[in-house]
Coordinates of C-alpha atoms and ligand atoms in Angstrom, one line a residue:
M357 CA -96.7 -42.7 52.6
P358 CA -95.9 -46.0 53.3
A359 CA -92.3 -46.6 55.5
P360 CA -90.1 -48.5 53.6
L361 CA -88.2 -50.6 56.5
K362 CA -84.9 -51.8 56.2
T363 CA -83.2 -55.1 57.2
L364 CA -79.9 -55.2 59.0
A365 CA -78.4 -57.1 55.6
D366 CA -79.7 -53.6 53.9
L367 CA -77.4 -51.3 55.9
R368 CA -74.8 -49.8 54.0
S369 CA -72.6 -50.4 57.1
R370 CA -72.6 -53.5 55.9
R371 CA -70.5 -53.4 53.4
W372 CA -67.5 -52.8 55.4
F373 CA -68.4 -55.5 58.1
A374 CA -70.3 -58.0 56.6
D375 CA -67.8 -58.6 54.5
A376 CA -66.9 -62.7 53.7
G377 CA -63.2 -61.6 53.0
M378 CA -60.1 -60.0 54.6
R379 CA -61.6 -56.7 54.8
G380 CA -64.2 -57.4 56.5
F381 CA -61.8 -59.1 58.5
A382 CA -59.6 -55.9 59.1
H383 CA -62.7 -53.3 59.5
R384 CA -64.3 -56.1 62.5
Q385 CA -60.8 -56.1 63.8
R386 CA -60.7 -52.2 64.0
M387 CA -63.7 -52.3 65.7
Q388 CA -62.7 -54.2 68.4
Q389 CA -59.3 -52.8 68.9
Q390 CA -61.4 -50.2 70.4
G391 CA -63.8 -52.6 72.8
W392 CA -66.2 -52.9 71.0
R393 CA -68.1 -56.3 70.6
R394 CA -67.9 -58.5 67.3
E395 CA -71.8 -58.8 67.6
D396 CA -72.5 -55.5 68.1
V397 CA -70.3 -54.5 65.1
M398 CA -71.8 -57.4 63.4
N399 CA -75.8 -56.5 64.6
K400 CA -76.6 -52.5 64.7
P401 CA -76.9 -49.6 62.7
M402 CA -73.3 -47.5 62.4
V403 CA -74.8 -44.0 63.2
A404 CA -72.6 -41.3 62.9
I405 CA -72.7 -37.8 64.9
I406 CA -71.6 -34.9 63.1
N407 CA -70.1 -32.8 66.2
T408 CA -68.6 -28.8 65.1
W409 CA -67.1 -28.9 68.7
S410 CA -64.2 -26.7 69.5
D411 CA -62.5 -24.3 71.3
L412 CA -62.9 -21.4 69.6
S413 CA -66.8 -21.7 68.9
P414 CA -68.2 -20.6 72.8
C415 CA -71.2 -20.8 71.1
H416 CA -70.8 -25.1 70.9
A417 CA -68.8 -25.1 74.0
H418 CA -71.4 -27.6 75.0
L419 CA -71.4 -29.9 72.4
R420 CA -69.1 -32.1 73.7
E421 CA -71.3 -33.3 76.7
R422 CA -74.2 -33.3 74.6
A423 CA -72.3 -36.3 72.2
E424 CA -72.6 -38.2 74.5
S425 CA -76.3 -37.9 75.7
V426 CA -77.0 -38.4 72.1
K427 CA -74.6 -41.6 72.0
K428 CA -76.7 -42.4 74.9
G429 CA -80.2 -42.2 73.1
I430 CA -78.3 -44.6 70.3
L431 CA -77.1 -47.5 72.1
M432 CA -80.3 -47.4 73.6
A433 CA -82.2 -48.3 70.9
G434 CA -79.6 -50.4 69.6
G435 CA -77.7 -48.6 68.1
Y436 CA -73.7 -47.7 67.3
P437 CA -72.8 -44.1 67.8
L438 CA -69.7 -43.1 65.8
E439 CA -68.9 -39.3 67.0
L440 CA -67.3 -37.3 64.3
P441 CA -65.3 -34.1 64.4
A442 CA -65.7 -31.7 61.9
M443 CA -64.4 -28.4 61.0
S444 CA -65.8 -25.9 64.1
L445 CA -67.1 -22.4 62.3
G446 CA -67.6 -20.1 65.3
E447 CA -68.5 -16.6 63.8
V448 CA -66.7 -14.9 66.1
M449 CA -63.2 -16.0 65.6
V450 CA -62.6 -17.2 62.1
K451 CA -61.1 -15.2 59.3
P452 CA -61.5 -13.2 57.7
T453 CA -65.2 -15.1 57.2
T454 CA -66.9 -18.6 57.8
M455 CA -68.7 -17.6 54.6
L456 CA -65.8 -18.9 53.1
Y457 CA -66.0 -21.7 54.5
R458 CA -69.3 -22.8 54.7
N459 CA -68.9 -24.6 51.4
F460 CA -65.6 -26.2 52.3
L461 CA -67.6 -27.7 56.2
A462 CA -71.0 -29.2 53.7
M463 CA -68.2 -31.2 50.9
E464 CA -66.0 -32.5 54.8
V465 CA -69.3 -33.7 55.7
E466 CA -70.8 -35.6 52.4
E467 CA -67.7 -37.4 52.7
L468 CA -66.8 -37.9 55.8
L469 CA -70.3 -39.8 55.7
R470 CA -69.6 -41.3 51.8
S471 CA -66.1 -41.9 53.2
L472 CA -67.1 -43.9 56.5
P473 CA -69.8 -46.9 57.0
C474 CA -72.3 -44.7 58.0
D475 CA -76.2 -45.4 58.2
G476 CA -77.5 -42.5 60.0
V477 CA -76.4 -39.4 61.0
V478 CA -77.0 -36.6 63.9
L479 CA -75.9 -33.0 63.3
L480 CA -74.3 -31.8 66.3
A481 CA -74.1 -27.7 65.3
G482 CA -75.8 -24.6 65.5
C483 CA -73.2 -21.3 65.2
D484 CA -74.2 -19.4 61.8
K485 CA -72.4 -21.6 58.8
T486 CA -72.6 -24.6 60.9
T487 CA -76.1 -25.4 60.4
P488 CA -76.8 -24.9 57.0
G489 CA -72.7 -25.9 55.9
T490 CA -73.7 -29.5 58.0
V491 CA -77.0 -30.0 56.6
M492 CA -75.9 -28.6 52.8
G493 CA -73.3 -32.1 53.4
A494 CA -76.2 -34.0 55.0
I495 CA -78.7 -33.5 52.2
S496 CA -76.0 -34.2 49.8
M497 CA -75.4 -37.7 51.0
D498 CA -78.8 -38.6 51.7
I499 CA -78.6 -41.1 54.2
P500 CA -81.3 -40.9 57.8
T501 CA -80.4 -37.7 58.1
L502 CA -81.5 -35.7 62.1
F503 CA -80.2 -32.2 63.8
C504 CA -79.2 -31.5 67.1
P505 CA -79.2 -27.6 67.1
A506 CA -76.9 -26.3 70.0
G507 CA -79.5 -23.4 71.2
P508 CA -79.2 -20.2 72.6
M509 CA -77.6 -18.6 75.1
L510 CA -79.2 -17.7 78.3
N511 CA -79.7 -14.2 79.1
D512 CA -77.8 -11.2 80.9
R513 CA -79.7 -7.9 82.3
H514 CA -77.8 -4.4 82.3
V515 CA -78.4 -1.9 84.3
Q516 CA -78.1 1.5 82.6
G517 CA -79.5 4.9 84.2
G518 CA -81.3 2.7 86.2
V519 CA -83.7 1.2 84.5
T520 CA -82.5 -2.7 84.2
R521 CA -83.0 -4.6 80.7
S522 CA -82.4 -8.0 78.9
I523 CA -79.2 -8.0 77.0
G524 CA -77.5 -10.8 75.4
A525 CA -74.8 -11.4 72.8
G526 CA -75.4 -10.1 68.8
T527 CA -77.8 -7.2 68.4
H528 CA -76.0 -5.7 71.7
T529 CA -72.6 -5.7 70.8
R530 CA -73.0 -3.4 68.2
M531 CA -76.1 -1.1 70.0
F532 CA -73.5 -0.6 72.6
W533 CA -70.8 -0.3 70.5
D534 CA -72.7 2.7 68.8
E535 CA -72.9 4.4 72.7
H536 CA -69.6 3.8 73.5
Q537 CA -68.7 5.8 69.8
A538 CA -71.0 8.3 70.3
G539 CA -69.4 9.1 74.3
K540 CA -73.0 7.8 75.8
L541 CA -70.9 4.8 77.6
T542 CA -67.9 5.2 79.7
A543 CA -65.2 2.4 79.1
T544 CA -65.3 0.7 82.7
E545 CA -68.6 0.0 81.9
L546 CA -67.8 -1.4 78.4
I547 CA -64.9 -3.6 79.7
A548 CA -67.5 -4.4 82.6
L549 CA -70.6 -5.6 79.8
E550 CA -68.1 -7.8 77.8
A551 CA -67.9 -10.0 80.8
R552 CA -71.7 -10.0 81.1
M553 CA -73.1 -10.6 78.3
T554 CA -72.5 -14.1 77.4
R555 CA -72.5 -15.4 80.4
A556 CA -73.3 -19.2 79.2
P557 CA -72.6 -21.2 75.7
G558 CA -74.9 -21.4 72.8
T559 CA -76.0 -19.4 70.3
C560 CA -76.2 -15.8 70.0
N561 CA -79.9 -15.4 71.5
T562 CA -81.3 -12.5 69.3
M563 CA -83.0 -13.6 65.8
G564 CA -79.5 -13.7 64.5
T565 CA -78.3 -16.1 61.5
A566 CA -77.7 -18.7 63.9
S567 CA -81.2 -18.8 65.5
T568 CA -82.7 -18.2 62.1
M569 CA -81.0 -20.8 60.6
T570 CA -81.2 -23.6 63.5
A571 CA -85.2 -22.4 63.4
M572 CA -85.5 -22.7 59.7
V573 CA -84.2 -26.5 59.3
E574 CA -86.8 -27.4 62.2
A575 CA -89.2 -25.8 59.9
L576 CA -87.7 -28.3 57.3
G577 CA -88.5 -31.4 59.1
L578 CA -85.3 -31.9 59.6
C579 CA -85.6 -31.7 63.7
L580 CA -87.2 -32.7 66.5
P581 CA -90.4 -30.5 67.0
G582 CA -89.3 -27.5 69.8
A583 CA -86.0 -28.7 69.5
S584 CA -84.0 -25.1 68.2
S585 CA -86.0 -23.2 70.8
I586 CA -84.6 -24.7 74.1
P587 CA -81.3 -22.8 75.9
A588 CA -78.6 -24.4 75.3
M589 CA -77.5 -24.7 79.4
D590 CA -81.6 -26.1 80.0
S591 CA -81.9 -30.1 81.0
A592 CA -84.6 -30.0 78.4
H593 CA -81.7 -29.4 76.1
T594 CA -79.8 -32.4 76.9
R595 CA -83.0 -34.3 77.0
M596 CA -84.0 -33.8 73.4
A597 CA -79.7 -34.5 72.4
T598 CA -80.7 -38.2 73.6
D599 CA -84.2 -37.8 72.0
C600 CA -82.6 -37.3 68.7
G601 CA -80.3 -40.6 69.6
E602 CA -82.9 -42.5 70.2
R603 CA -84.9 -40.9 67.1
I604 CA -82.2 -41.6 64.5
V605 CA -81.8 -44.9 65.1
G606 CA -85.7 -45.5 64.3
M607 CA -84.7 -43.0 61.2
V608 CA -82.2 -45.4 59.3
W609 CA -85.0 -48.5 59.5
E610 CA -87.6 -46.3 58.3
D611 CA -85.2 -45.3 55.4
L612 CA -86.4 -41.5 56.1
K613 CA -83.6 -39.6 54.6
P614 CA -83.6 -36.0 53.3
S615 CA -84.9 -37.1 49.9
R616 CA -87.5 -38.1 51.4
L617 CA -88.6 -35.1 53.8
L618 CA -87.3 -32.0 52.0
T619 CA -90.0 -30.7 48.6
R620 CA -90.5 -27.3 47.9
G621 CA -92.8 -27.7 50.5
S622 CA -90.6 -28.2 53.2
F623 CA -88.6 -25.1 51.9
L624 CA -91.7 -22.9 51.4
N625 CA -92.3 -23.6 55.9
A626 CA -89.1 -22.8 56.5
L627 CA -88.8 -19.3 54.5
A628 CA -92.6 -18.5 56.4
V629 CA -90.8 -19.3 59.4
Q630 CA -88.1 -17.1 59.0
M631 CA -90.3 -14.0 57.8
A632 CA -92.5 -14.0 61.0
L633 CA -89.4 -14.8 63.3
G634 CA -88.0 -11.4 61.3
G635 CA -85.2 -13.3 60.2
S636 CA -81.5 -13.5 59.0
T637 CA -81.0 -11.9 55.8
N638 CA -78.4 -14.5 55.5
A639 CA -80.8 -17.1 55.6
A640 CA -81.2 -15.8 51.9
V641 CA -78.3 -17.5 50.8
H642 CA -78.2 -20.5 52.9
I643 CA -81.9 -21.8 52.0
I644 CA -81.1 -21.2 48.5
A645 CA -77.9 -23.5 48.7
M646 CA -79.3 -25.8 50.7
A647 CA -82.9 -25.7 48.4
G648 CA -80.6 -26.9 45.5
R649 CA -78.2 -29.5 47.1
A650 CA -82.3 -30.6 47.5
G651 CA -82.8 -30.6 43.3
I652 CA -85.6 -27.9 44.4
A653 CA -85.3 -24.8 42.9
L654 CA -86.2 -21.9 45.1
T655 CA -85.4 -18.2 44.1
L656 CA -84.8 -14.6 45.4
A657 CA -89.0 -14.5 44.0
D658 CA -89.8 -16.8 46.6
L659 CA -88.3 -15.5 49.4
D660 CA -89.6 -11.5 48.3
A661 CA -93.5 -13.3 48.1
M662 CA -93.4 -14.9 51.3
G663 CA -92.1 -12.1 52.9
R664 CA -95.2 -9.9 51.3
R665 CA -97.4 -12.5 53.1
V666 CA -96.0 -13.3 56.4
P667 CA -95.6 -10.6 58.6
V668 CA -92.8 -10.6 61.2
L669 CA -94.4 -12.2 64.7
A670 CA -91.7 -12.5 67.6
N671 CA -90.4 -10.1 68.9
L672 CA -87.0 -10.4 69.7
F673 CA -84.1 -8.4 68.3
P674 CA -83.5 -7.1 66.4
S675 CA -86.8 -6.5 64.5
G676 CA -88.1 -6.5 68.2
D677 CA -87.0 -6.1 71.9
R678 CA -87.0 -9.7 73.2
L679 CA -84.3 -12.3 73.4
M680 CA -84.4 -16.6 72.9
E681 CA -84.9 -17.5 75.9
D682 CA -88.3 -15.4 76.5
F683 CA -89.5 -17.2 72.7
Y684 CA -88.9 -20.4 74.3
Y685 CA -90.8 -19.7 77.4
A686 CA -93.7 -18.3 75.0
G687 CA -94.1 -21.7 73.3
G688 CA -91.3 -21.6 71.4
L689 CA -90.8 -22.6 67.3
P690 CA -94.0 -25.0 67.4
A691 CA -96.2 -22.5 69.3
L692 CA -95.0 -20.0 66.1
M693 CA -95.9 -22.7 63.7
K694 CA -98.8 -23.3 64.9
T695 CA -99.8 -19.4 64.4
I696 CA -99.2 -18.7 61.0
E697 CA -99.7 -22.8 60.6
A698 CA -102.7 -21.6 57.4
E699 CA -99.2 -20.8 55.5
L700 CA -97.6 -24.1 56.1
D701 CA -97.6 -27.0 54.4
G702 CA -99.3 -29.2 57.1
Y703 CA -98.7 -32.5 55.1
A704 CA -94.5 -32.3 55.2
L705 CA -93.4 -35.2 56.3
T706 CA -90.8 -34.3 58.9
V707 CA -88.1 -36.9 61.6
T708 CA -90.6 -37.1 63.9
G709 CA -92.3 -39.4 61.1
Q710 CA -95.0 -37.3 61.6
T711 CA -96.4 -34.3 59.8
V712 CA -95.8 -30.3 60.6
H713 CA -99.7 -30.5 61.3
S714 CA -99.6 -33.4 63.3
N715 CA -96.9 -32.3 65.3
L716 CA -98.7 -29.2 65.7
Q717 CA -101.3 -30.3 67.5
T718 CA -100.5 -29.5 71.0
A719 CA -98.3 -26.1 70.7
T720 CA -99.8 -23.3 71.8
V721 CA -98.4 -19.7 72.7
H722 CA -97.6 -18.9 76.4
D723 CA -96.9 -15.3 75.7
E724 CA -98.7 -13.0 73.2
A725 CA -96.3 -10.7 74.0
V726 CA -93.6 -12.6 73.2
I727 CA -95.3 -14.3 70.1
R728 CA -97.5 -11.7 68.5
P729 CA -100.9 -13.1 67.5
L730 CA -101.6 -12.0 63.1
A731 CA -103.5 -9.3 64.2
N732 CA -100.5 -7.6 66.1
P733 CA -97.8 -8.0 64.2
V734 CA -94.0 -6.9 65.3
S735 CA -94.2 -5.4 61.6
S736 CA -95.9 -5.8 58.6
A737 CA -92.7 -4.5 56.6
G738 CA -91.4 -7.5 55.9
A739 CA -88.5 -9.2 57.5
L740 CA -86.9 -9.2 54.0
A741 CA -87.5 -7.5 50.8
V742 CA -85.6 -8.2 47.1
L743 CA -85.0 -5.7 45.2
Y744 CA -84.2 -4.6 41.8
G745 CA -83.2 -2.0 39.7
N746 CA -79.6 -1.0 37.2
L747 CA -77.4 -1.8 40.8
A748 CA -78.5 -4.9 41.2
P749 CA -79.9 -6.6 37.9
Q750 CA -80.1 -10.2 39.4
G751 CA -81.0 -9.1 43.0
A752 CA -80.7 -7.2 46.5
V753 CA -82.1 -8.1 49.7
I754 CA -82.9 -5.5 52.5
K755 CA -84.5 -5.9 55.9
P756 CA -87.4 -3.8 56.5
S757 CA -88.8 -5.1 60.0
A758 CA -85.0 -3.7 61.2
A759 CA -84.8 -0.8 59.7
N760 CA -85.6 2.7 59.5
P761 CA -88.7 3.0 58.3
Q762 CA -88.3 7.0 57.2
L763 CA -84.9 5.7 55.2
L764 CA -87.4 3.0 53.1
A765 CA -87.7 5.0 50.3
H766 CA -84.7 7.8 50.7
K767 CA -83.0 9.4 47.5
G768 CA -79.0 10.6 48.5
K769 CA -75.6 11.2 46.9
A770 CA -73.5 7.9 47.0
L771 CA -70.0 8.0 49.4
V772 CA -68.0 4.9 47.8
F773 CA -65.3 2.4 49.4
D774 CA -63.6 0.2 47.9
N775 CA -62.6 -1.4 50.4
Q776 CA -63.3 -2.6 53.7
P777 CA -60.6 -0.9 55.9
D778 CA -60.6 2.1 53.8
M779 CA -63.8 2.8 54.6
L780 CA -63.4 1.5 58.8
L781 CA -60.5 4.0 58.8
A782 CA -62.6 7.2 57.1
M783 CA -65.4 6.5 59.3
Q784 CA -63.4 7.9 62.0
D785 CA -62.4 11.0 59.9
P786 CA -64.0 14.3 61.3
L787 CA -64.2 15.4 58.3
L788 CA -65.6 12.9 56.1
D789 CA -67.9 14.8 53.5
C790 CA -71.1 13.0 54.1
D791 CA -74.3 13.4 56.2
A792 CA -77.3 12.0 57.4
N793 CA -78.5 12.3 53.8
T794 CA -75.8 10.2 51.8
V795 CA -75.6 6.7 50.9
L796 CA -72.5 5.0 52.1
V797 CA -71.5 2.5 49.8
L798 CA -68.9 -0.4 49.8
R799 CA -67.7 -2.7 47.2
N800 CA -65.1 -5.6 46.3
A801 CA -67.2 -7.5 49.2
G802 CA -69.0 -9.8 47.8
P803 CA -68.9 -14.1 47.5
V804 CA -65.5 -13.6 45.0
G805 CA -64.5 -10.2 45.8
A806 CA -63.8 -10.2 49.6
P807 CA -64.0 -13.4 49.0
G808 CA -66.2 -14.7 50.7
M809 CA -68.4 -12.5 51.5
P810 CA -68.0 -11.1 54.8
E811 CA -70.7 -9.9 57.2
W812 CA -69.6 -6.0 55.9
G813 CA -72.8 -5.0 55.3
N814 CA -73.2 -3.1 58.2
L815 CA -71.6 -0.4 57.4
P816 CA -70.7 2.0 60.7
I817 CA -72.2 5.5 60.7
P818 CA -69.2 7.9 60.8
K819 CA -68.0 9.0 63.9
K820 CA -68.8 12.7 63.8
L821 CA -72.5 11.7 62.9
L822 CA -72.9 9.7 65.3
Q823 CA -71.5 12.1 67.9
A824 CA -74.3 14.1 66.0
G825 CA -77.2 12.0 67.5
V826 CA -77.5 9.8 63.5
R827 CA -78.0 5.9 64.6
D828 CA -79.0 5.1 60.5
M829 CA -78.4 5.6 57.2
L830 CA -78.9 3.9 53.7
R831 CA -75.6 2.3 53.5
L832 CA -75.2 -0.7 50.2
S833 CA -72.9 -3.3 49.6
D834 CA -72.3 -6.4 48.0
A835 CA -71.4 -8.4 51.3
R836 CA -74.1 -9.9 54.2
M837 CA -75.0 -8.5 57.0
S838 CA -75.0 -10.4 60.7
G839 CA -78.5 -11.5 61.4
T840 CA -77.9 -9.5 64.5
H841 CA -77.9 -6.1 63.1
Y842 CA -80.3 -4.3 62.5
G843 CA -80.1 -0.7 59.4
T844 CA -81.5 0.3 56.6
C845 CA -78.8 -2.2 54.7
V846 CA -79.0 -2.7 51.0
L847 CA -77.0 -6.7 50.8
H848 CA -76.3 -8.7 48.7
I849 CA -76.3 -7.1 45.5
A850 CA -75.6 -9.3 42.7
P851 CA -73.7 -9.4 40.0
E852 CA -71.4 -8.7 43.3
S853 CA -69.1 -5.7 41.9
A854 CA -65.8 -8.2 41.2
V855 CA -67.0 -10.0 38.5
G856 CA -68.1 -6.3 36.9
G857 CA -71.4 -6.0 38.7
P858 CA -73.0 -2.1 38.1
L859 CA -71.9 -1.8 41.7
A860 CA -68.2 -1.7 40.2
L861 CA -69.2 1.4 38.1
V862 CA -70.8 3.9 41.1
Q863 CA -68.8 7.0 42.2
T864 CA -68.7 9.4 44.9
G865 CA -71.7 12.2 44.4
D866 CA -74.3 9.6 41.9
E867 CA -77.3 10.0 43.4
I868 CA -79.0 6.6 44.4
E869 CA -82.7 5.5 45.4
L870 CA -83.6 2.9 47.3
N871 CA -88.1 2.5 47.0
V872 CA -89.0 -0.4 49.1
A873 CA -92.5 0.1 48.0
Q874 CA -92.3 -0.5 44.4
R875 CA -89.0 -3.3 45.7
S876 CA -86.4 -1.1 43.5
L877 CA -82.9 -0.2 43.6
H878 CA -82.0 2.4 41.2
L879 CA -78.2 4.3 40.1
H880 CA -79.2 7.7 38.5
V881 CA -76.7 7.9 36.0
S882 CA -77.5 7.6 32.2
E883 CA -77.0 4.3 30.0
A884 CA -74.0 5.8 28.1
E885 CA -72.1 7.0 30.9
L886 CA -72.3 3.8 32.8
A887 CA -71.4 1.9 29.4
R888 CA -68.1 4.7 28.9
R889 CA -67.2 3.7 32.9
K890 CA -67.8 -0.2 32.0
A891 CA -65.6 -0.3 29.4
R892 CA -62.7 1.6 31.5
W893 CA -63.4 -0.8 34.0
T894 CA -60.6 -3.3 34.8
A895 CA -61.6 -6.7 37.3
P896 CA -59.9 -6.2 40.7
A897 CA -56.3 -7.9 41.9
Q898 CA -56.7 -11.4 43.2
P899 CA -53.6 -12.1 45.9
Y900 CA -55.3 -16.2 46.2
Q901 CA -53.4 -17.9 43.7
R902 CA -53.6 -21.0 45.6
G903 CA -55.7 -22.9 47.7
F904 CA -59.0 -23.6 49.3
T905 CA -59.3 -19.7 48.2
K906 CA -58.8 -20.4 45.1
L907 CA -60.8 -23.2 44.8
Y908 CA -63.6 -20.6 46.4
Q909 CA -63.3 -18.2 43.7
Q910 CA -63.1 -20.3 40.8
H911 CA -66.6 -22.0 41.8
V912 CA -68.4 -19.9 44.3
T913 CA -71.8 -19.1 42.9
Q914 CA -73.6 -15.1 42.9
A915 CA -75.9 -14.3 46.4
H916 CA -78.7 -14.7 44.7
E917 CA -77.4 -18.7 44.0
G918 CA -76.6 -19.1 46.9
C919 CA -73.2 -19.3 46.9
D920 CA -72.8 -22.9 46.6
F921 CA -70.0 -24.3 44.7
D922 CA -71.5 -24.4 41.2
F923 CA -70.2 -28.6 41.4
L924 CA -72.2 -29.5 44.1
E925 CA -75.5 -27.8 43.3
G926 CA -78.1 -30.6 42.3
N927 CA -79.1 -33.9 43.3
A928 CA -77.7 -36.2 41.3
P929 CA -76.1 -39.2 42.7
S930 CA -72.5 -40.2 43.9
P931 CA -71.3 -43.7 43.6
E932 CA -70.9 -45.2 47.0
P933 CA -66.8 -46.3 47.9
A934 CA -65.2 -49.0 46.5
I935 CA -64.2 -51.5 48.9
F936 CA -61.5 -53.4 49.0
Ligands
LIG877 FE1 -71.8 -18.3 67.0 FE2 -73.2 -16.1 67.3 S1 -71.2 -16.4 67.2 S2 -74.2 -18.1 67.1

């Protein structure tokens, strides 16, 4: 495709700075107030750097420094850098859940870019929701966009029983906590691990949601090739940030914006990467929402089809046993994409101005124990399967590669919890009426019900069963699950219980049957009985009567639709702001 070249006069920032009237006079004044020269303001493209750094986002702790590297690259390429702070959604600290605010961040990014004189943008993000949130906003604004991923944290080592193993945040957090609950890890060991498991800035270093989403954004063509795999504390990461700054200026002149890069093919590339990575189930909501912003139809059926086609090749927690630093040394995402190139749309255009195929020319796998060949996958069970049935008419998802294979076809009696506090309390009860075959059910944990669809879907195993050696059970909810977690968890049940989905009608003692091979989830209760229960059902009271949460509950879509706001979906143009 020929690249339409922009001239200085075409830049949207000219509306602010080349204006011959009093407004232009005032705008130029204010830039010079900050020490910039008039000729810079008049002659350079203005490039925003959206920075999601904060003191409560430890995985983004280095992004202030990286912003300086991006600025260096922008200046070197003849641009004018503008750093703009945006909402920082550190996954661990934000309550009740960052998902409640993903759309808030997306709106903030879109409106920042629209209301200010920005010709292009570098997005500095990487935590679970900062990646989809910033990308969704930039897609909607549709100016040249380059995503600069925060990069994973470094591995650490832990010695237990004379055995040394690499550890990191996420999967190991739950694993060690369960070991402690089961009495296999002392309090002293747990305290020591607190300080060791997160030894450097950067995103969680398992194939959790952060690593999944940054890799998928790279596969969409919005990152420099290989960028998402570079550890945050590697000097290559700093150089990559400088490269981002340099490249975005070229993209502005080439007018290489999301609408020119994103196609159904590029979204299917992202899905293929998700499956080959054994990526997070959270990607199901984020990628559908991102595609929705681009006006591209993508459904759970597309995810299920890709999950059946592409096996898990990346030997990374929670599906495998290595960490992101190992993945980088093994060749990183380009090497993985090279391995599955037959499944990719090689003609998809990327931020380099080149196609996926040409970006992958030199990619090589350096360690087949980490990036497995197609003939020797980590799992053929699939990173994601979509289930349907009378319990999930609009679908539910499960991650077979991180589940207990014996539970993928399972029938058991439900033990139902209406809310998270009751469930957590009950799990400690030594007399809780359950066994390893019980199906644990949590409801009122979806987008509207929780609200914000928190990561409660990895319901803890009852303590009495943990102590008896049980490590996995079939668990069902309308919640999400952290991508770093593992277990036989059916998630994102849609419609959710709070809007009257069938999950609201399940009672303790009902029989539930899961069959992943048949993609089915069935509640063995007659239609007549379900109709009786439905007639008696009333929606749970919602205490949120004001502010953003009220807006969220009124407009959030269901999980199978991406949980975006209904008024933000689609790619209808929004007028440029008036400048008077
Ligand atoms: Fe930010 Fe895990 S907490 S990536």
